[in-house]
Amino acid sequence: MGWFRVRQSQGSFWFCATAVGIGLIGFSSFPQTAFHDFLSTTHCYQSVRTHSKATSYVNCFSVTPSGTFSKVFQAADGSSLAARAQPGFVIPGLWEYATLYSLFLLLEDVRGRLESYLSDHPNAGTRKEWLRGLGWDQMALGQMPTAADLAASHQLKDRYIMLDRVDMHCIWVSEAILNLLPESIPDVSGGDIVRYPGMGVFCDNAMKIIMDLRPEPDAAKKETFLRSAMTSLHKVGLVGVHDAGVNPGNLALYRDLVRSSDWTLRVYAMVECYERNAFCGNEIEKYVDERGFLDISSVKLFADGALGSWGSALIKPYSDRPDTSGSLLINSSELTKIASAWATKGFQVNIHAIGDLANRNAINAIEAALQLTCREPSLAMCQARRRFRIEHCQIVHPDDQVRMRSIGVIPSIQPTHATSDMAYVVERLGRGRTTEEAYRMRSLLETGPVLGSDFPIEPCDPFQGIYAAVTRRNPHTGQGTDDFPEGWYAEEALSLDQAVRGFSEGPAYGSFMEGRAGVIQRGAFADWVVLDKPLEEMDIEDFRSVNIRETWVAGKRVYERN
Ligand SMILES: *[C@@H]1O[C@H](CO)[C@@H](O)[C@H](O)[C@H]1NC(C)=O
């Protein structure tokens, strides 16, 4: 066992406590501290990195039965507690930015992988249950794929197959799905129906045409999926996730799931209406679970698409495609209107923005929403309370970087996006824009970034994200680019301490949980991760493949390495 229980002397309190339970805690004749300590379980390790202001490192803490820290302390050398310390070095539980509802399988050799999947699952790919994959990239495939490419394999012909592009901004579908559509499909604003070299790919707003035809998996299937996602997140030290877009139906499922005693993932769920970039705040009930397992008080809006598919909206045209500046998914006035509607309803507004035009529109929308809803003397003070965020925040004009810092708009950044995209960023943007605008991290730090990985688009190991943030090199290869072998624009790298806080303290602040999550201190949720070595003593290359010992959530062990 990784823990032991320390009973303290007030035996009679125990009886009262079990009989009357938690209600007794406020009772004036029992000092709250003593009462908590008495019911608590104490854990000691070789060292505990706390992130708290009081003490940076201790070796013990106690956890209440309801799963919060009641005491964080240093047991004296030679004391019985210190002698019984468990092996391992503790850090606060880590948080992640991800979209949980999108997994399924990763594709490399698309047809080969699909065929082999189908030989193991011969009934997959029906009208009622589409086969869904993720991970293609037309750059790697050599050209834009088509439905006919899939039909070339007789095993795949007639199957209902839908494959997300690596950035999830386009989908590629099979002929069976195309056949569900009318003969002629008109163009969609803010989207792209790829017609050459053939039909099959739908991007951004055009994806809705397909999504509307898609059979919804049933609740049981979703639950199975979510539980398996929960397990794989705990395995890499994650205790919570900012789920970047949850529709009203799935919010209801979350509300059911978090009630069950074996649900152990903290979810900060951003609402995404059935219709993207809409206001559906009158149908959504805000909900904040006291135990910290579910929070529904934020919304996700989408300003543009991704850089890889020329979908992100730029102020000036792409350097490698002067005919286009990408496309907005929603125009500036509409974005401001929707953001303001949500802000008025008391929701935190989080806007996906990649290109510099999208980021500018997002900042405009945030500024307008703050002006509309706040009574504080300055926008910065107002923002400190509302905490509006820009998700990804990848290419930001220098003028807008200044505005972000002055208002305190929170950048929510995925360090591995920089290291996955670095191979083609200069091609798309040219050197000037890349140097001044792209994938800033240190320049935006003042506002306290929320870091994450954007699973399933990037693998969900936060230590790889920390590696990418600290080295600006790809965690899979350990390499930078030919131009920057030591790290891509390494002047934007973060220190190890900043990066670790970006996966703990940053997300806590970005979700109104500062002091309660991402920190080991009295009153915080008792979430922690046990490592073999202190973080500070690890070789940075080791961050590419960290194998953690244990993960604990609310005082319960949820992962143990074997
Ligand atoms: C912005 O979009 C809205 C909704 O699609 C539309 O009604 C409005 O005319 C657009 N505004 C501009 C300036 O294009």
CSV table of C-alpha atoms in Angstrom, one decimal, residues 138 165 167-170 190-192 203-205 276 302-330 352-361 390-396 417 421 424-430 433 437-439:
chain,number,residue,atom,x,y,z
A,138,GLN,CA,-2.9,15.5,-47.4
A,165,ARG,CA,-7.7,15.1,-40.7
A,167,ASP,CA,-6.1,18.7,-37.0
A,168,MET,CA,-9.7,17.7,-37.0
A,169,HIS,CA,-10.6,20.6,-39.3
A,170,CYS,CA,-11.5,18.4,-42.3
A,190,GLY,CA,-16.6,29.4,-43.6
A,191,GLY,CA,-16.1,25.9,-45.0
A,192,ASP,CA,-14.7,24.0,-47.9
A,203,CYS,CA,-13.6,21.2,-44.1
A,204,ASP,CA,-14.6,23.4,-41.3
A,205,ASN,CA,-18.2,24.6,-41.6
A,276,ARG,CA,-21.3,25.7,-33.8
A,302,PHE,CA,-14.4,28.9,-33.0
A,303,ALA,CA,-13.0,31.8,-34.9
A,304,ASP,CA,-11.1,29.9,-37.7
A,305,GLY,CA,-9.6,26.7,-39.0
A,306,ALA,CA,-6.1,25.2,-38.9
A,307,LEU,CA,-2.8,26.3,-40.4
A,308,GLY,CA,-2.0,23.0,-42.0
A,309,SER,CA,-5.0,23.1,-44.3
A,310,TRP,CA,-4.7,26.9,-45.0
A,311,GLY,CA,-7.9,27.3,-42.9
A,312,SER,CA,-6.6,29.7,-40.3
A,313,ALA,CA,-7.6,33.3,-41.0
A,314,LEU,CA,-4.7,35.6,-41.6
A,315,ILE,CA,-4.6,39.4,-41.9
A,316,LYS,CA,-2.4,39.1,-45.0
A,317,PRO,CA,-2.4,36.2,-47.5
A,318,TYR,CA,-0.5,33.0,-47.0
A,319,SER,CA,3.1,33.2,-48.2
A,320,ASP,CA,2.8,29.9,-50.0
A,321,ARG,CA,-0.7,30.6,-51.4
A,322,PRO,CA,-1.0,34.3,-52.2
A,323,ASP,CA,-4.5,33.6,-53.5
A,324,THR,CA,-5.9,33.0,-50.0
A,325,SER,CA,-5.8,34.4,-46.4
A,326,GLY,CA,-7.7,31.4,-45.0
A,327,SER,CA,-11.3,31.7,-43.8
A,328,LEU,CA,-13.1,32.9,-40.7
A,329,LEU,CA,-15.8,30.5,-39.4
A,330,ILE,CA,-17.7,33.5,-38.2
A,352,HIS,CA,-10.5,29.0,-30.7
A,353,ALA,CA,-8.2,31.2,-32.8
A,354,ILE,CA,-5.2,30.2,-34.9
A,355,GLY,CA,-4.5,32.9,-37.5
A,356,ASP,CA,-3.7,36.5,-36.7
A,357,LEU,CA,-7.0,37.8,-38.0
A,358,ALA,CA,-8.9,35.2,-35.9
A,359,ASN,CA,-6.9,36.2,-32.9
A,360,ARG,CA,-7.6,39.9,-33.5
A,361,ASN,CA,-11.3,39.2,-33.9
A,390,ILE,CA,-8.1,32.3,-26.4
A,391,GLU,CA,-7.5,28.7,-27.2
A,392,HIS,CA,-4.4,27.9,-29.2
A,393,CYS,CA,-3.5,31.5,-29.8
A,394,GLN,CA,-1.0,30.5,-32.4
A,395,ILE,CA,-0.3,33.5,-34.7
A,396,VAL,CA,-0.8,36.8,-33.0
A,417,HIS,CA,1.5,22.4,-31.8
A,421,ASP,CA,3.9,22.5,-37.1
A,424,TYR,CA,5.9,24.1,-42.5
A,425,VAL,CA,5.2,27.3,-40.5
A,426,VAL,CA,7.8,29.4,-42.4
A,427,GLU,CA,6.5,28.1,-45.7
A,428,ARG,CA,2.9,29.2,-44.8
A,429,LEU,CA,3.8,32.5,-43.1
A,430,GLY,CA,7.2,33.7,-44.4
A,433,ARG,CA,5.5,36.8,-39.6
A,437,GLU,CA,3.9,36.4,-34.5
A,438,ALA,CA,3.9,32.6,-34.5
A,439,TYR,CA,3.7,30.2,-31.5
